[in-house]
GROMACS .gro file of C-alpha atoms in nm:
model
  464
    1UNK     CA    1  -1.417  -2.914  -0.097
    2UNK     CA    2  -1.814  -2.896   0.052
    3UNK     CA    3  -1.928  -2.541   0.238
    4UNK     CA    4  -2.014  -2.724   0.499
    5UNK     CA    5  -1.608  -2.910   0.551
    6UNK     CA    6  -1.534  -2.558   0.409
    7UNK     CA    7  -1.730  -2.382   0.729
    8UNK     CA    8  -1.614  -2.637   0.920
    9UNK     CA    9  -1.281  -2.535   0.789
   10UNK     CA   10  -1.351  -2.166   0.875
   11UNK     CA   11  -1.410  -2.197   1.182
   12UNK     CA   12  -1.134  -2.389   1.366
   13UNK     CA   13  -0.925  -2.127   1.202
   14UNK     CA   14  -1.162  -1.869   1.372
   15UNK     CA   15  -1.069  -2.019   1.680
   16UNK     CA   16  -0.718  -2.044   1.691
   17UNK     CA   17  -0.724  -1.697   1.592
   18UNK     CA   18  -1.023  -1.643   1.870
   19UNK     CA   19  -0.784  -1.836   2.169
   20UNK     CA   20  -0.438  -1.578   2.063
   21UNK     CA   21  -0.734  -1.316   2.074
   22UNK     CA   22  -0.785  -1.178   1.809
   23UNK     CA   23  -1.111  -1.142   1.590
   24UNK     CA   24  -1.051  -1.259   1.256
   25UNK     CA   25  -1.393  -1.052   1.123
   26UNK     CA   26  -1.368  -0.757   1.319
   27UNK     CA   27  -0.977  -0.722   1.145
   28UNK     CA   28  -0.927  -0.534   0.836
   29UNK     CA   29  -0.766  -0.767   0.569
   30UNK     CA   30  -0.446  -0.586   0.417
   31UNK     CA   31  -0.430  -0.250   0.342
   32UNK     CA   32  -0.828  -0.158   0.428
   33UNK     CA   33  -0.678  -0.158   0.762
   34UNK     CA   34  -0.507   0.166   0.672
   35UNK     CA   35  -0.662   0.505   0.898
   36UNK     CA   36  -0.843   0.739   0.697
   37UNK     CA   37  -0.660   0.928   0.505
   38UNK     CA   38  -0.983   1.227   0.417
   39UNK     CA   39  -1.141   1.219   0.731
   40UNK     CA   40  -0.884   1.145   0.992
   41UNK     CA   41  -0.486   1.147   0.860
   42UNK     CA   42  -0.504   1.452   0.648
   43UNK     CA   43  -0.674   1.702   0.909
   44UNK     CA   44  -0.423   1.534   1.178
   45UNK     CA   45  -0.152   1.637   0.997
   46UNK     CA   46  -0.288   2.024   0.894
   47UNK     CA   47  -0.307   2.045   1.296
   48UNK     CA   48  -0.002   1.963   1.389
   49UNK     CA   49   0.231   2.095   1.111
   50UNK     CA   50   0.273   2.454   1.290
   51UNK     CA   51   0.389   2.297   1.567
   52UNK     CA   52   0.604   2.053   1.391
   53UNK     CA   53   0.787   2.345   1.226
   54UNK     CA   54   0.881   2.514   1.551
   55UNK     CA   55   1.077   2.243   1.637
   56UNK     CA   56   1.289   2.147   1.326
   57UNK     CA   57   1.047   1.896   1.204
   58UNK     CA   58   0.875   1.855   0.890
   59UNK     CA   59   0.615   1.621   0.760
   60UNK     CA   60   0.702   1.587   0.362
   61UNK     CA   61   0.354   1.606   0.115
   62UNK     CA   62   0.205   1.252   0.076
   63UNK     CA   63   0.436   1.034  -0.140
   64UNK     CA   64   0.494   0.653  -0.168
   65UNK     CA   65   0.824   0.689  -0.028
   66UNK     CA   66   1.071   0.872   0.172
   67UNK     CA   67   1.310   0.976  -0.126
   68UNK     CA   68   1.661   1.151  -0.097
   69UNK     CA   69   1.981   1.112  -0.295
   70UNK     CA   70   2.254   0.865  -0.128
   71UNK     CA   71   2.536   1.046   0.059
   72UNK     CA   72   2.840   0.874   0.123
   73UNK     CA   73   2.798   0.744   0.462
   74UNK     CA   74   2.406   0.664   0.624
   75UNK     CA   75   2.329   0.483   0.920
   76UNK     CA   76   1.994   0.381   1.062
   77UNK     CA   77   1.865   0.297   1.328
   78UNK     CA   78   1.520   0.116   1.440
   79UNK     CA   79   1.332   0.264   1.775
   80UNK     CA   80   1.051   0.195   1.968
   81UNK     CA   81   0.811   0.507   2.076
   82UNK     CA   82   1.073   0.778   2.106
   83UNK     CA   83   1.516   0.739   2.181
   84UNK     CA   84   1.761   0.928   2.053
   85UNK     CA   85   1.938   0.925   1.765
   86UNK     CA   86   2.066   1.193   1.603
   87UNK     CA   87   1.854   1.118   1.270
   88UNK     CA   88   1.773   1.362   0.940
   89UNK     CA   89   1.491   1.138   0.793
   90UNK     CA   90   1.259   0.907   0.929
   91UNK     CA   91   0.979   0.683   0.834
   92UNK     CA   92   0.747   0.622   1.037
   93UNK     CA   93   0.489   0.330   1.114
   94UNK     CA   94   0.197   0.416   1.367
   95UNK     CA   95  -0.058   0.177   1.521
   96UNK     CA   96  -0.319   0.281   1.728
   97UNK     CA   97  -0.634   0.191   1.848
   98UNK     CA   98  -1.021   0.236   1.685
   99UNK     CA   99  -1.133   0.530   1.904
  100UNK     CA  100  -0.749   0.700   1.837
  101UNK     CA  101  -0.825   0.658   1.484
  102UNK     CA  102  -1.124   0.774   1.406
  103UNK     CA  103  -1.073   1.128   1.568
  104UNK     CA  104  -0.784   1.354   1.424
  105UNK     CA  105  -0.796   1.566   1.720
  106UNK     CA  106  -0.669   1.224   1.914
  107UNK     CA  107  -0.492   1.093   1.666
  108UNK     CA  108  -0.321   1.495   1.603
  109UNK     CA  109  -0.254   1.448   1.989
  110UNK     CA  110  -0.103   1.088   1.911
  111UNK     CA  111   0.162   1.171   1.633
  112UNK     CA  112   0.259   1.526   1.785
  113UNK     CA  113   0.407   1.307   2.074
  114UNK     CA  114   0.529   1.048   1.892
  115UNK     CA  115   0.732   1.319   1.646
  116UNK     CA  116   0.875   1.493   1.917
  117UNK     CA  117   0.992   1.175   2.110
  118UNK     CA  118   1.267   1.137   1.822
  119UNK     CA  119   1.586   1.321   2.027
  120UNK     CA  120   1.784   1.456   1.714
  121UNK     CA  121   1.978   1.811   1.685
  122UNK     CA  122   1.927   1.819   1.305
  123UNK     CA  123   1.633   1.934   1.124
  124UNK     CA  124   1.442   1.645   1.106
  125UNK     CA  125   1.210   1.495   0.781
  126UNK     CA  126   0.934   1.281   0.845
  127UNK     CA  127   0.916   1.147   0.417
  128UNK     CA  128   0.693   0.865   0.493
  129UNK     CA  129   0.434   0.748   0.743
  130UNK     CA  130   0.221   0.455   0.792
  131UNK     CA  131  -0.063   0.430   1.015
  132UNK     CA  132  -0.266   0.169   1.071
  133UNK     CA  133  -0.590   0.091   1.308
  134UNK     CA  134  -0.594  -0.231   1.555
  135UNK     CA  135  -0.872  -0.358   1.794
  136UNK     CA  136  -0.666  -0.384   2.053
  137UNK     CA  137  -0.695  -0.074   2.299
  138UNK     CA  138  -0.425  -0.133   2.453
  139UNK     CA  139  -0.220  -0.197   2.105
  140UNK     CA  140  -0.103   0.160   2.039
  141UNK     CA  141   0.271   0.163   1.954
  142UNK     CA  142   0.530   0.437   1.705
  143UNK     CA  143   0.746   0.224   1.527
  144UNK     CA  144   1.044   0.457   1.387
  145UNK     CA  145   1.292   0.387   1.089
  146UNK     CA  146   1.562   0.672   1.123
  147UNK     CA  147   1.837   0.763   0.934
  148UNK     CA  148   2.211   0.986   0.943
  149UNK     CA  149   2.312   1.115   0.614
  150UNK     CA  150   2.698   1.196   0.634
  151UNK     CA  151   2.945   1.195   0.394
  152UNK     CA  152   2.942   1.354   0.031
  153UNK     CA  153   2.610   1.311  -0.212
  154UNK     CA  154   2.653   1.018  -0.488
  155UNK     CA  155   2.483   0.976  -0.844
  156UNK     CA  156   2.133   0.801  -0.697
  157UNK     CA  157   1.867   0.833  -0.466
  158UNK     CA  158   1.827   0.609  -0.216
  159UNK     CA  159   1.462   0.522  -0.123
  160UNK     CA  160   1.239   0.425   0.183
  161UNK     CA  161   0.938   0.285   0.245
  162UNK     CA  162   0.762   0.094   0.574
  163UNK     CA  163   0.372  -0.095   0.507
  164UNK     CA  164   0.227  -0.341   0.751
  165UNK     CA  165  -0.059  -0.540   0.778
  166UNK     CA  166  -0.251  -0.737   1.004
  167UNK     CA  167  -0.414  -1.013   0.855
  168UNK     CA  168  -0.417  -1.138   0.499
  169UNK     CA  169  -0.622  -1.443   0.461
  170UNK     CA  170  -0.831  -1.508   0.807
  171UNK     CA  171  -0.882  -1.846   0.656
  172UNK     CA  172  -0.518  -1.928   0.657
  173UNK     CA  173  -0.208  -1.959   0.942
  174UNK     CA  174  -0.174  -1.664   1.112
  175UNK     CA  175   0.163  -1.760   1.076
  176UNK     CA  176   0.237  -1.859   0.720
  177UNK     CA  177   0.461  -1.802   0.439
  178UNK     CA  178   0.179  -1.643   0.268
  179UNK     CA  179   0.090  -1.358   0.517
  180UNK     CA  180   0.479  -1.227   0.510
  181UNK     CA  181   0.463  -1.292   0.121
  182UNK     CA  182   0.189  -1.010   0.104
  183UNK     CA  183   0.344  -0.777   0.325
  184UNK     CA  184   0.698  -0.714   0.219
  185UNK     CA  185   0.604  -0.752  -0.126
  186UNK     CA  186   0.331  -0.505  -0.055
  187UNK     CA  187   0.601  -0.278   0.101
  188UNK     CA  188   0.822  -0.309  -0.171
  189UNK     CA  189   0.571  -0.173  -0.423
  190UNK     CA  190   0.626   0.165  -0.298
  191UNK     CA  191   0.990   0.146  -0.465
  192UNK     CA  192   0.849  -0.028  -0.748
  193UNK     CA  193   0.647   0.267  -0.854
  194UNK     CA  194   0.957   0.425  -0.885
  195UNK     CA  195   1.178   0.197  -1.092
  196UNK     CA  196   1.376   0.057  -0.819
  197UNK     CA  197   1.507  -0.252  -0.733
  198UNK     CA  198   1.840  -0.198  -0.713
  199UNK     CA  199   2.064  -0.280  -0.400
  200UNK     CA  200   1.675  -0.351  -0.181
  201UNK     CA  201   1.702  -0.436   0.223
  202UNK     CA  202   1.468  -0.501   0.457
  203UNK     CA  203   1.374  -0.429   0.802
  204UNK     CA  204   1.106  -0.715   0.926
  205UNK     CA  205   0.838  -0.521   1.183
  206UNK     CA  206   0.648  -0.815   1.329
  207UNK     CA  207   0.463  -0.879   1.655
  208UNK     CA  208   0.185  -1.101   1.796
  209UNK     CA  209   0.009  -1.187   2.086
  210UNK     CA  210   0.248  -1.510   2.154
  211UNK     CA  211   0.539  -1.510   2.107
  212UNK     CA  212   0.595  -1.904   1.965
  213UNK     CA  213   0.414  -1.675   1.604
  214UNK     CA  214   0.592  -1.378   1.632
  215UNK     CA  215   0.884  -1.575   1.598
  216UNK     CA  216   0.775  -1.843   1.311
  217UNK     CA  217   0.678  -1.466   1.127
  218UNK     CA  218   1.059  -1.403   1.172
  219UNK     CA  219   1.184  -1.731   1.030
  220UNK     CA  220   0.928  -1.668   0.795
  221UNK     CA  221   1.074  -1.312   0.631
  222UNK     CA  222   1.436  -1.476   0.667
  223UNK     CA  223   1.260  -1.716   0.400
  224UNK     CA  224   1.141  -1.437   0.153
  225UNK     CA  225   1.537  -1.224   0.213
  226UNK     CA  226   1.623  -1.615   0.076
  227UNK     CA  227   1.374  -1.651  -0.226
  228UNK     CA  228   1.455  -1.285  -0.435
  229UNK     CA  229   1.788  -1.206  -0.266
  230UNK     CA  230   1.685  -0.874  -0.076
  231UNK     CA  231   1.921  -0.845   0.196
  232UNK     CA  232   1.758  -0.908   0.562
  233UNK     CA  233   1.910  -0.604   0.853
  234UNK     CA  234   1.763  -0.723   1.207
  235UNK     CA  235   1.640  -0.486   1.431
  236UNK     CA  236   1.442  -0.406   1.732
  237UNK     CA  237   1.077  -0.508   1.716
  238UNK     CA  238   0.728  -0.380   1.859
  239UNK     CA  239   0.614  -0.557   2.150
  240UNK     CA  240   0.217  -0.438   2.159
  241UNK     CA  241   0.089  -0.808   2.140
  242UNK     CA  242  -0.104  -0.812   1.925
  243UNK     CA  243  -0.092  -0.909   1.517
  244UNK     CA  244   0.153  -0.701   1.320
  245UNK     CA  245   0.350  -0.814   1.017
  246UNK     CA  246   0.533  -0.528   0.765
  247UNK     CA  247   0.866  -0.438   0.673
  248UNK     CA  248   1.026  -0.079   0.650
  249UNK     CA  249   1.233  -0.218   0.241
  250UNK     CA  250   1.477   0.036   0.138
  251UNK     CA  251   1.633   0.039  -0.222
  252UNK     CA  252   1.856   0.294  -0.447
  253UNK     CA  253   1.873   0.444  -0.840
  254UNK     CA  254   2.051   0.543  -1.026
  255UNK     CA  255   1.780   0.707  -1.283
  256UNK     CA  256   1.519   0.976  -1.178
  257UNK     CA  257   1.274   0.862  -1.058
  258UNK     CA  258   0.903   0.884  -1.216
  259UNK     CA  259   0.787   1.249  -1.037
  260UNK     CA  260   0.758   1.516  -1.248
  261UNK     CA  261   0.438   1.540  -1.161
  262UNK     CA  262   0.429   1.958  -1.330
  263UNK     CA  263   0.549   1.763  -1.693
  264UNK     CA  264   0.196   1.581  -1.637
  265UNK     CA  265  -0.021   1.684  -1.966
  266UNK     CA  266  -0.345   1.641  -2.187
  267UNK     CA  267  -0.085   1.433  -2.432
  268UNK     CA  268  -0.053   1.181  -2.165
  269UNK     CA  269  -0.264   0.887  -2.099
  270UNK     CA  270  -0.341   0.602  -1.763
  271UNK     CA  271  -0.260   0.277  -1.764
  272UNK     CA  272  -0.267  -0.012  -1.461
  273UNK     CA  273  -0.110  -0.270  -1.494
  274UNK     CA  274  -0.359  -0.496  -1.388
  275UNK     CA  275  -0.652  -0.509  -1.202
  276UNK     CA  276  -0.768  -0.393  -0.889
  277UNK     CA  277  -0.944  -0.430  -0.629
  278UNK     CA  278  -0.757  -0.818  -0.505
  279UNK     CA  279  -0.904  -0.775  -0.091
  280UNK     CA  280  -1.271  -0.814  -0.205
  281UNK     CA  281  -1.245  -1.161  -0.348
  282UNK     CA  282  -1.084  -1.247   0.014
  283UNK     CA  283  -1.396  -0.999   0.178
  284UNK     CA  284  -1.599  -1.198   0.008
  285UNK     CA  285  -1.519  -1.558   0.052
  286UNK     CA  286  -1.504  -1.516   0.422
  287UNK     CA  287  -1.832  -1.304   0.480
  288UNK     CA  288  -1.947  -1.628   0.246
  289UNK     CA  289  -1.861  -1.842   0.519
  290UNK     CA  290  -1.981  -1.630   0.800
  291UNK     CA  291  -2.307  -1.572   0.688
  292UNK     CA  292  -2.373  -1.868   0.502
  293UNK     CA  293  -2.718  -1.747   0.378
  294UNK     CA  294  -2.495  -1.518   0.150
  295UNK     CA  295  -2.423  -1.850  -0.136
  296UNK     CA  296  -2.821  -1.792  -0.227
  297UNK     CA  297  -2.785  -1.471  -0.288
  298UNK     CA  298  -2.439  -1.513  -0.494
  299UNK     CA  299  -2.612  -1.771  -0.667
  300UNK     CA  300  -2.907  -1.576  -0.813
  301UNK     CA  301  -2.609  -1.358  -0.948
  302UNK     CA  302  -2.498  -1.653  -1.158
  303UNK     CA  303  -2.189  -1.625  -0.839
  304UNK     CA  304  -2.068  -1.963  -0.767
  305UNK     CA  305  -1.871  -2.063  -0.454
  306UNK     CA  306  -1.655  -2.199  -0.706
  307UNK     CA  307  -1.624  -1.872  -0.879
  308UNK     CA  308  -1.540  -1.657  -0.584
  309UNK     CA  309  -1.260  -1.908  -0.494
  310UNK     CA  310  -1.098  -1.864  -0.806
  311UNK     CA  311  -1.029  -1.517  -0.789
  312UNK     CA  312  -1.018  -1.506  -0.400
  313UNK     CA  313  -0.696  -1.760  -0.527
  314UNK     CA  314  -0.634  -1.465  -0.830
  315UNK     CA  315  -0.634  -1.220  -0.612
  316UNK     CA  316  -0.349  -1.371  -0.344
  317UNK     CA  317  -0.176  -1.489  -0.621
  318UNK     CA  318  -0.121  -1.115  -0.722
  319UNK     CA  319  -0.025  -1.059  -0.389
  320UNK     CA  320   0.209  -1.241  -0.230
  321UNK     CA  321   0.418  -1.183  -0.597
  322UNK     CA  322   0.657  -0.941  -0.596
  323UNK     CA  323   0.625  -0.634  -0.892
  324UNK     CA  324   0.974  -0.664  -1.008
  325UNK     CA  325   0.920  -0.724  -1.355
  326UNK     CA  326   0.714  -0.402  -1.354
  327UNK     CA  327   0.989  -0.185  -1.166
  328UNK     CA  328   1.216  -0.307  -1.430
  329UNK     CA  329   1.026  -0.165  -1.760
  330UNK     CA  330   0.925   0.141  -1.538
  331UNK     CA  331   1.344   0.189  -1.451
  332UNK     CA  332   1.372   0.125  -1.841
  333UNK     CA  333   1.177   0.425  -1.905
  334UNK     CA  334   1.295   0.679  -1.709
  335UNK     CA  335   1.603   0.872  -1.751
  336UNK     CA  336   1.957   0.847  -1.623
  337UNK     CA  337   2.090   1.064  -1.309
  338UNK     CA  338   2.101   1.407  -1.303
  339UNK     CA  339   1.949   1.417  -1.658
  340UNK     CA  340   1.655   1.549  -1.839
  341UNK     CA  341   1.245   1.463  -1.897
  342UNK     CA  342   1.173   1.354  -2.269
  343UNK     CA  343   0.778   1.323  -2.302
  344UNK     CA  344   0.804   1.105  -2.564
  345UNK     CA  345   1.050   0.841  -2.399
  346UNK     CA  346   1.000   0.875  -2.008
  347UNK     CA  347   0.756   0.771  -1.752
  348UNK     CA  348   0.579   1.115  -1.617
  349UNK     CA  349   0.386   0.950  -1.291
  350UNK     CA  350   0.364   0.673  -1.081
  351UNK     CA  351   0.162   0.532  -0.772
  352UNK     CA  352  -0.005   0.198  -0.713
  353UNK     CA  353  -0.403   0.113  -0.595
  354UNK     CA  354  -0.352   0.026  -0.236
  355UNK     CA  355  -0.577   0.097   0.023
  356UNK     CA  356  -0.773   0.407  -0.095
  357UNK     CA  357  -0.833   0.223  -0.409
  358UNK     CA  358  -0.880   0.370  -0.725
  359UNK     CA  359  -0.890   0.725  -0.516
  360UNK     CA  360  -0.520   0.718  -0.545
  361UNK     CA  361  -0.555   0.853  -0.912
  362UNK     CA  362  -0.774   1.177  -0.713
  363UNK     CA  363  -0.461   1.216  -0.522
  364UNK     CA  364  -0.238   1.209  -0.819
  365UNK     CA  365  -0.378   1.389  -1.042
  366UNK     CA  366  -0.392   1.684  -0.682
  367UNK     CA  367  -0.038   1.664  -0.687
  368UNK     CA  368   0.002   1.690  -1.060
  369UNK     CA  369  -0.275   1.961  -1.145
  370UNK     CA  370  -0.393   1.788  -1.415
  371UNK     CA  371  -0.766   1.688  -1.467
  372UNK     CA  372  -0.824   1.377  -1.597
  373UNK     CA  373  -1.076   1.102  -1.745
  374UNK     CA  374  -1.103   0.737  -1.661
  375UNK     CA  375  -1.294   0.510  -1.895
  376UNK     CA  376  -1.314   0.229  -1.747
  377UNK     CA  377  -1.211   0.046  -1.373
  378UNK     CA  378  -1.078  -0.281  -1.392
  379UNK     CA  379  -1.157  -0.523  -1.117
  380UNK     CA  380  -1.054  -0.898  -1.094
  381UNK     CA  381  -1.410  -0.981  -1.141
  382UNK     CA  382  -1.675  -0.700  -1.187
  383UNK     CA  383  -1.966  -0.930  -1.056
  384UNK     CA  384  -1.820  -1.022  -0.751
  385UNK     CA  385  -1.712  -0.651  -0.694
  386UNK     CA  386  -2.049  -0.540  -0.750
  387UNK     CA  387  -2.205  -0.772  -0.506
  388UNK     CA  388  -1.927  -0.710  -0.235
  389UNK     CA  389  -2.013  -0.310  -0.249
  390UNK     CA  390  -2.408  -0.393  -0.273
  391UNK     CA  391  -2.439  -0.634   0.006
  392UNK     CA  392  -2.151  -0.367   0.188
  393UNK     CA  393  -1.970  -0.626   0.228
  394UNK     CA  394  -1.618  -0.380   0.141
  395UNK     CA  395  -1.665  -0.023   0.136
  396UNK     CA  396  -1.455  -0.019  -0.136
  397UNK     CA  397  -1.370  -0.301  -0.367
  398UNK     CA  398  -1.123  -0.133  -0.559
  399UNK     CA  399  -0.869  -0.164  -0.260
  400UNK     CA  400  -0.586  -0.346  -0.255
  401UNK     CA  401  -0.260  -0.462  -0.167
  402UNK     CA  402   0.063  -0.529  -0.348
  403UNK     CA  403  -0.164  -0.315  -0.583
  404UNK     CA  404  -0.173  -0.322  -0.946
  405UNK     CA  405   0.099   0.009  -1.015
  406UNK     CA  406  -0.024   0.313  -1.204
  407UNK     CA  407   0.147   0.486  -1.488
  408UNK     CA  408   0.114   0.832  -1.647
  409UNK     CA  409   0.277   0.884  -1.972
  410UNK     CA  410   0.258   1.040  -2.303
  411UNK     CA  411   0.035   0.775  -2.574
  412UNK     CA  412   0.319   0.630  -2.686
  413UNK     CA  413   0.548   0.511  -2.391
  414UNK     CA  414   0.193   0.404  -2.264
  415UNK     CA  415   0.164   0.196  -2.587
  416UNK     CA  416   0.501   0.025  -2.554
  417UNK     CA  417   0.448   0.022  -2.150
  418UNK     CA  418   0.115  -0.209  -2.308
  419UNK     CA  419   0.392  -0.412  -2.559
  420UNK     CA  420   0.604  -0.506  -2.307
  421UNK     CA  421   0.421  -0.569  -2.014
  422UNK     CA  422   0.191  -0.831  -2.201
  423UNK     CA  423   0.520  -0.965  -2.323
  424UNK     CA  424   0.593  -1.043  -1.944
  425UNK     CA  425   0.265  -1.165  -1.892
  426UNK     CA  426   0.083  -0.904  -1.691
  427UNK     CA  427  -0.245  -0.867  -1.734
  428UNK     CA  428  -0.233  -0.407  -1.816
  429UNK     CA  429  -0.542  -0.155  -1.894
  430UNK     CA  430  -0.496   0.177  -2.033
  431UNK     CA  431  -0.779   0.313  -1.832
  432UNK     CA  432  -0.845   0.706  -1.904
  433UNK     CA  433  -0.646   1.019  -1.996
  434UNK     CA  434  -0.502   1.344  -1.873
  435UNK     CA  435  -0.769   1.626  -2.049
  436UNK     CA  436  -0.558   1.904  -1.920
  437UNK     CA  437  -0.398   2.125  -1.641
  438UNK     CA  438  -0.655   2.189  -1.374
  439UNK     CA  439  -0.726   2.151  -0.948
  440UNK     CA  440  -0.749   1.737  -1.025
  441UNK     CA  441  -1.080   1.694  -1.110
  442UNK     CA  442  -1.139   1.330  -1.188
  443UNK     CA  443  -1.405   1.232  -1.402
  444UNK     CA  444  -1.553   0.851  -1.389
  445UNK     CA  445  -1.780   0.641  -1.507
  446UNK     CA  446  -2.095   0.566  -1.324
  447UNK     CA  447  -1.947   0.220  -1.291
  448UNK     CA  448  -1.759   0.308  -0.969
  449UNK     CA  449  -2.058   0.376  -0.780
  450UNK     CA  450  -2.113  -0.005  -0.808
  451UNK     CA  451  -1.784  -0.032  -0.676
  452UNK     CA  452  -1.735   0.261  -0.373
  453UNK     CA  453  -2.075   0.266  -0.134
  454UNK     CA  454  -1.819   0.550   0.057
  455UNK     CA  455  -1.995   0.903  -0.004
  456UNK     CA  456  -1.652   1.081   0.119
  457UNK     CA  457  -1.486   0.848  -0.117
  458UNK     CA  458  -1.720   0.936  -0.403
  459UNK     CA  459  -1.765   1.273  -0.351
  460UNK     CA  460  -1.410   1.345  -0.438
  461UNK     CA  461  -1.537   1.212  -0.802
  462UNK     CA  462  -1.699   1.432  -1.103
  463UNK     CA  463  -1.973   1.084  -1.214
  464UNK     CA  464  -2.065   1.083  -1.543
   0.00000   0.00000   0.00000
């Protein structure tokens, strides 16, 4: 398609979004819409932790998903902005406006109000919290999925997660199947990183400025449910009149999970299942159509419109496809429930590369109390990612949605997994190694500065 036609199509789509009160240019795509962890979320949690403990509420340390031993009787209920339910655990989605998201004190107030709004007589554990930003000042909402656990323990883990986005590709209709496919696959990814793929269930999160779009999104959830044989649980939906697409997902595993943080050591290497940074080609493509002058700058660098289109298509294919095959491979490299970890047979630790991008390596190095060295950061298209960073199109061009899965394991296990992933058509890279026990230092190659321009992220790495 000629560039003029593309620009016309893009502008027509912009009008469609704007009539719904949405501006795609001010909406971050995918997981980039998360509230900043370093500057806002962590300081806010630290501020209110003591008060929550006094009220018999515990926020668990950051984990990809909530993990607990399966019980004979488990009852779930969703509440919006508070309510009564005798819950033991909660998975929370919080959407706040830009002012709240940018101020740890205001965000702390919102969190405290949200978590104390759950009326339960039991100790409440917040197993997973997810927070996103809306440009609508009146769009703040808390969606809380609660679990009551009773009866005897079973020999399996239940894993629950929530992830929500506002928009994936502003060049596509807001009600397209692709937007919902990416949102659900992204939420499931935090189960798949743990090798969890049995008894999958999902509760949609869908909201929109107009009811017609909201109903279309819910129909798309039904389509996904049928395509991938995932049980759909219907429950109350938020009514903030903002665009929200996501899901709370639940699964089980009769194997131990790759959370052997204290077993990570210098015999281990780090693998990613495919390139990272899915959000970058989409953002570059969008800004290319918004500011056509960028096209000339890109072409000087040898980046054609067609090349950006192909990178975007590749990114969307990654983002909308559930990583279930990777989950099955991870599952095979884990001990049975109650079994012992064997360094030369099992995976020690996993995560996925989402909104924080490659910074997740730093988070998990700290969690395992090890120092690591990264050799390379594989992105979808090196030149496009560098161009995006230089031109401030995206602050962290390694950020993704339904991103690549990162695996820490013994060299022998990594080599076996690499070969298995290749056979399954994946594009794995061995990107680094564990140096030894330490305080979470991550030595990164100089190329990291070509992919990230946010100093609060770069400061977390030791650049060679």
